[in-house]
Structure formats: C-alpha cells, structure tokens
Short mmCIF file of C-alpha atoms in Angstrom, two decimals:
data_model
loop_
_atom_site.label_atom_id
_atom_site.label_comp_id
_atom_site.label_asym_id
_atom_site.label_seq_id
_atom_site.Cartn_x
_atom_site.Cartn_y
_atom_site.Cartn_z
CA MET S 1 23.59 -53.16 -30.69
CA THR S 2 20.07 -54.26 -29.90
CA LYS S 3 16.94 -53.28 -31.78
CA LEU S 4 14.13 -52.07 -29.52
CA GLU S 5 10.79 -53.86 -29.95
CA ASN S 6 8.61 -51.01 -28.72
CA PRO S 7 10.72 -47.82 -28.73
CA VAL S 8 9.59 -44.66 -27.00
CA LEU S 9 11.20 -41.36 -27.99
CA MET S 10 12.76 -39.79 -24.91
CA ALA S 11 15.02 -37.02 -26.18
CA THR S 12 16.72 -35.36 -29.12
CA ILE S 13 20.36 -34.32 -29.00
CA GLY S 14 21.12 -30.78 -30.07
CA ALA S 15 24.33 -28.80 -30.33
CA ALA S 16 27.58 -29.49 -28.51
CA GLN S 17 28.12 -27.62 -25.24
CA GLY S 18 31.70 -26.65 -24.38
CA LEU S 19 34.82 -28.67 -25.15
CA ARG S 20 34.45 -31.75 -22.88
CA GLY S 21 31.92 -33.65 -24.99
CA GLU S 22 28.73 -32.37 -23.40
CA VAL S 23 25.63 -31.91 -25.57
CA ARG S 24 22.43 -29.92 -25.26
CA VAL S 25 19.46 -32.30 -25.18
CA LYS S 26 15.73 -31.66 -25.59
CA SER S 27 14.19 -34.07 -23.08
CA TYR S 28 10.58 -35.23 -23.48
CA THR S 29 10.31 -36.57 -19.92
CA ASP S 30 8.16 -34.93 -17.25
CA ASP S 31 11.31 -34.16 -15.26
CA PRO S 32 14.00 -33.36 -17.85
CA THR S 33 16.84 -34.23 -15.48
CA ALA S 34 15.39 -37.75 -14.98
CA LEU S 35 16.39 -38.72 -18.52
CA GLY S 36 19.00 -41.19 -17.30
CA ASP S 37 16.66 -42.81 -14.74
CA TYR S 38 15.03 -45.04 -17.39
CA GLY S 39 18.18 -46.96 -18.27
CA ASN S 40 20.45 -46.64 -21.26
CA LEU S 41 19.23 -44.64 -24.23
CA HIS S 42 19.31 -46.10 -27.74
CA SER S 43 19.59 -44.46 -31.13
CA GLU S 44 17.81 -45.75 -34.25
CA ASP S 45 21.11 -47.02 -35.64
CA GLY S 46 21.59 -49.24 -32.58
CA ARG S 47 24.10 -47.22 -30.56
CA VAL S 48 23.65 -47.20 -26.79
CA PHE S 49 24.18 -44.12 -24.63
CA GLU S 50 24.69 -44.02 -20.88
CA VAL S 51 24.11 -40.73 -19.09
CA LEU S 52 27.06 -39.83 -16.84
CA GLU S 53 26.11 -36.28 -15.88
CA ILE S 54 23.03 -34.19 -16.46
CA ARG S 55 22.10 -30.65 -15.49
CA GLU S 56 19.40 -28.18 -16.41
CA ALA S 57 19.98 -25.30 -18.76
CA LYS S 58 17.34 -22.77 -19.90
CA ASN S 59 14.95 -24.99 -21.86
CA VAL S 60 17.13 -28.07 -22.35
CA VAL S 61 19.40 -30.27 -20.29
CA VAL S 62 23.15 -30.51 -20.73
CA VAL S 63 24.27 -34.14 -20.78
CA ARG S 64 27.61 -35.91 -20.79
CA PHE S 65 27.40 -39.45 -22.19
CA ARG S 66 29.91 -42.23 -21.55
CA GLY S 67 32.45 -42.39 -24.38
CA ILE S 68 31.76 -38.88 -25.70
CA ASN S 69 34.83 -36.99 -24.49
CA ASP S 70 35.44 -34.12 -26.90
CA ARG S 71 33.60 -31.50 -28.86
CA THR S 72 34.08 -33.25 -32.21
CA ALA S 73 32.37 -36.42 -30.96
CA ALA S 74 29.61 -34.32 -29.38
CA GLU S 75 28.99 -32.39 -32.60
CA ALA S 76 28.57 -35.67 -34.50
CA LEU S 77 25.52 -36.48 -32.34
CA ASN S 78 23.55 -33.34 -33.31
CA GLY S 79 19.99 -34.25 -34.32
CA LEU S 80 20.11 -37.81 -32.96
CA ASP S 81 16.86 -39.12 -31.42
CA LEU S 82 17.19 -41.25 -28.28
CA PHE S 83 14.75 -44.02 -27.31
CA ILE S 84 14.11 -46.49 -24.53
CA GLU S 85 12.14 -49.72 -24.48
CA ARG S 86 8.49 -49.19 -23.46
CA ASP S 87 8.87 -51.71 -20.62
CA ASN S 88 11.33 -49.33 -18.89
CA LEU S 89 8.57 -46.77 -18.29
CA PRO S 90 6.93 -47.03 -14.86
CA ASP S 91 3.18 -47.73 -15.19
CA GLU S 92 2.58 -47.33 -11.45
CA ASP S 93 3.46 -43.61 -11.58
CA LEU S 94 0.55 -42.84 -13.92
CA ASP S 95 -2.74 -41.41 -12.69
CA GLU S 96 -5.95 -43.14 -13.73
CA ASP S 97 -6.49 -40.80 -16.69
CA GLU S 98 -2.87 -40.69 -17.86
CA PHE S 99 -1.43 -42.77 -20.69
CA PHE S 100 1.84 -43.08 -22.51
CA TYR S 101 1.49 -42.10 -26.16
CA ALA S 102 3.10 -45.40 -27.14
CA ASP S 103 0.28 -47.31 -25.44
CA LEU S 104 -2.41 -45.50 -27.45
CA GLU S 105 -0.93 -46.28 -30.85
CA GLY S 106 -2.62 -49.26 -32.43
CA LEU S 107 -5.87 -49.02 -30.44
CA GLU S 108 -9.02 -49.35 -32.55
CA ALA S 109 -11.45 -46.41 -32.26
CA ILE S 110 -15.09 -47.54 -32.09
CA ASP S 111 -18.34 -45.81 -31.24
CA GLY S 112 -21.15 -47.03 -28.97
CA THR S 113 -22.61 -49.18 -31.75
CA GLY S 114 -19.29 -50.88 -32.40
CA LYS S 115 -18.61 -49.05 -35.68
CA SER S 116 -14.88 -48.76 -36.30
CA TYR S 117 -13.27 -45.45 -37.29
CA GLY S 118 -9.78 -46.88 -37.72
CA SER S 119 -6.80 -47.30 -35.46
CA VAL S 120 -4.65 -44.76 -33.67
CA THR S 121 -1.49 -44.29 -35.71
CA GLY S 122 -0.09 -41.24 -33.98
CA VAL S 123 -0.48 -38.83 -31.11
CA PHE S 124 0.39 -35.19 -31.69
CA ASP S 125 0.55 -32.06 -29.58
CA PHE S 126 0.76 -28.89 -31.62
CA GLY S 127 0.27 -26.71 -28.55
CA ALA S 128 -3.53 -26.58 -28.26
CA GLY S 129 -4.03 -30.06 -26.82
CA ASP S 130 -3.33 -33.64 -27.79
CA LEU S 131 -4.69 -35.01 -31.07
CA LEU S 132 -5.08 -38.64 -32.08
CA GLU S 133 -4.52 -39.61 -35.70
CA LEU S 134 -6.91 -42.32 -36.88
CA LYS S 135 -6.34 -44.35 -40.04
CA GLY S 136 -8.65 -46.99 -41.37
CA PRO S 137 -8.58 -49.14 -44.49
CA GLY S 138 -9.73 -47.10 -47.48
CA ARG S 139 -10.01 -43.92 -45.40
CA ARG S 140 -7.97 -40.78 -45.24
CA PRO S 141 -6.24 -40.14 -41.91
CA VAL S 142 -8.18 -37.88 -39.54
CA LEU S 143 -7.20 -36.07 -36.36
CA ILE S 144 -9.55 -36.08 -33.38
CA PRO S 145 -9.12 -34.22 -30.11
CA PHE S 146 -7.88 -36.39 -27.25
CA THR S 147 -10.38 -35.05 -24.71
CA GLU S 148 -12.78 -36.66 -22.28
CA TRP S 149 -15.66 -35.56 -24.53
CA SER S 150 -14.42 -37.18 -27.71
CA VAL S 151 -12.65 -40.22 -26.20
CA LEU S 152 -15.05 -41.65 -23.65
CA GLU S 153 -13.21 -44.79 -22.57
CA ILE S 154 -9.86 -46.45 -23.14
CA ASP S 155 -9.46 -50.20 -22.77
CA LEU S 156 -5.78 -51.04 -23.26
CA GLU S 157 -6.29 -54.76 -22.66
CA ALA S 158 -9.00 -55.01 -25.33
CA GLY S 159 -7.06 -52.71 -27.66
CA LYS S 160 -10.01 -50.33 -28.10
CA LEU S 161 -11.04 -46.81 -27.32
CA LEU S 162 -14.64 -45.69 -27.26
CA VAL S 163 -15.21 -42.41 -29.07
CA ASP S 164 -18.15 -40.04 -29.39
CA PRO S 165 -18.15 -39.57 -33.18
CA VAL S 166 -19.99 -36.23 -32.99
CA ALA S 167 -17.71 -34.70 -30.34
CA ALA S 168 -14.67 -36.10 -32.16
CA GLY S 169 -15.80 -34.52 -35.43
CA LEU S 170 -16.03 -37.85 -37.23
CA VAL S 171 -19.68 -37.32 -38.21
CA ASP S 172 -21.88 -34.26 -38.48
CA ASP S 173 -24.52 -33.61 -35.85
CA LYS S 174 -27.78 -33.61 -37.82
CA ASP S 175 -29.50 -31.34 -35.31
CA ASP S 176 -27.19 -28.33 -35.55
CA GLY S 177 -27.41 -27.87 -39.31
CA ALA S 178 -23.76 -28.70 -39.85
CA GLY S 179 -22.98 -29.63 -43.39
CA LYS S 180 -25.55 -27.17 -44.78
CA PRO S 181 -23.86 -24.16 -46.35
CA PHE S 182 -26.79 -21.80 -45.76
CA PRO S 183 -29.67 -22.00 -43.29
CA THR S 184 -33.10 -22.56 -44.82
CA LYS S 185 -35.60 -19.70 -44.63
CA ARG S 186 -38.68 -20.14 -42.55
CA LYS S 187 -42.01 -18.59 -43.47
#
C-alpha cells in the first residue's frame, strides 16, 4: 500500500465482463493493450493491481487482474481509477513537441515581457483540442488553447511556458476592435 508521489491516470475500470473476474477498462494509453507495460497499477485507496491478461474489445480493453477471480470481485471495482508513478512513463518515446499532461501541470505561464498569467493547474481535452487551465493568485481560472500559436515555448527544467497572450485570449488585441461592442462610425 504505497502512496504515489506523482500519479498519472492511466485507466478507469468499468463493468464486469463474464464470470471469471474480467473487467472492461477504459485505457488512456496510446496503445490500449499496453496498459500493463508500465508496471503495476495503483488505485487512490492504495490497492495495487497487476495485469494478467488484456485484450481489445470495441472501444475498451478487457483485463483480468491478479486476485480478481469472480464476477462479484470484478463488479466491486466498477468506477475505480488506476494510476502509475510518473517515473514509469518512458520519456525517450516522446517526440520533440510531445509532453505528458502531468509534466505541464505546475508550469508558470509567462509572456515575452516576463508577466505571469498563473500556473497550469489542469489539461483538458473536450474533443476540439487540448486546453490548459491557468490559475493565478487573485485571478479566476482561465482556459487557453494548447496550440503552437498560443504556447510558444515550453521549458520543463525552468518550470515555465512562454505564451502569446493575444493568441491565448488572455488579453484583447487593441488593433482588431475587440472589447468594443459596436464599431465607431467614420465620416
């Protein structure tokens, strides 16, 4: 029963599958069947799960965990989130412009002048592209697009990401008339 220092969500267990203790699992890995390749999975309550068998189903994987041998035990796992330690993720497999969400959280967002817009507190994907949630002291949380136009540079070692505040929607562009409800008439 160990507590993870830097947990990364890898999967969520769904309904039981059959009578032998298998469960349907929504995997968040690039290759869903590689879920067991990152070591044992941990739940928030400290339980450890070892993948014995895994196979693809329609949009989930069907997994049999060590120690889960009947349908009743499998049904008790429904809704359980499974995590691994961040250090178990392979950094060398990432392309230059790829990042793990867990690595982005906590980075300070600054512009070219060094002005801070807060720190990344979450990364979301609602289907139209990744969004970064920024929170700063005394500020309401804001979402900015995680694109190459709004996030210009990421420096993980310095703990900062350089943003274009106009492209990110953090400030209005004074040249396009944004912020004015009606255009002014010209004579």
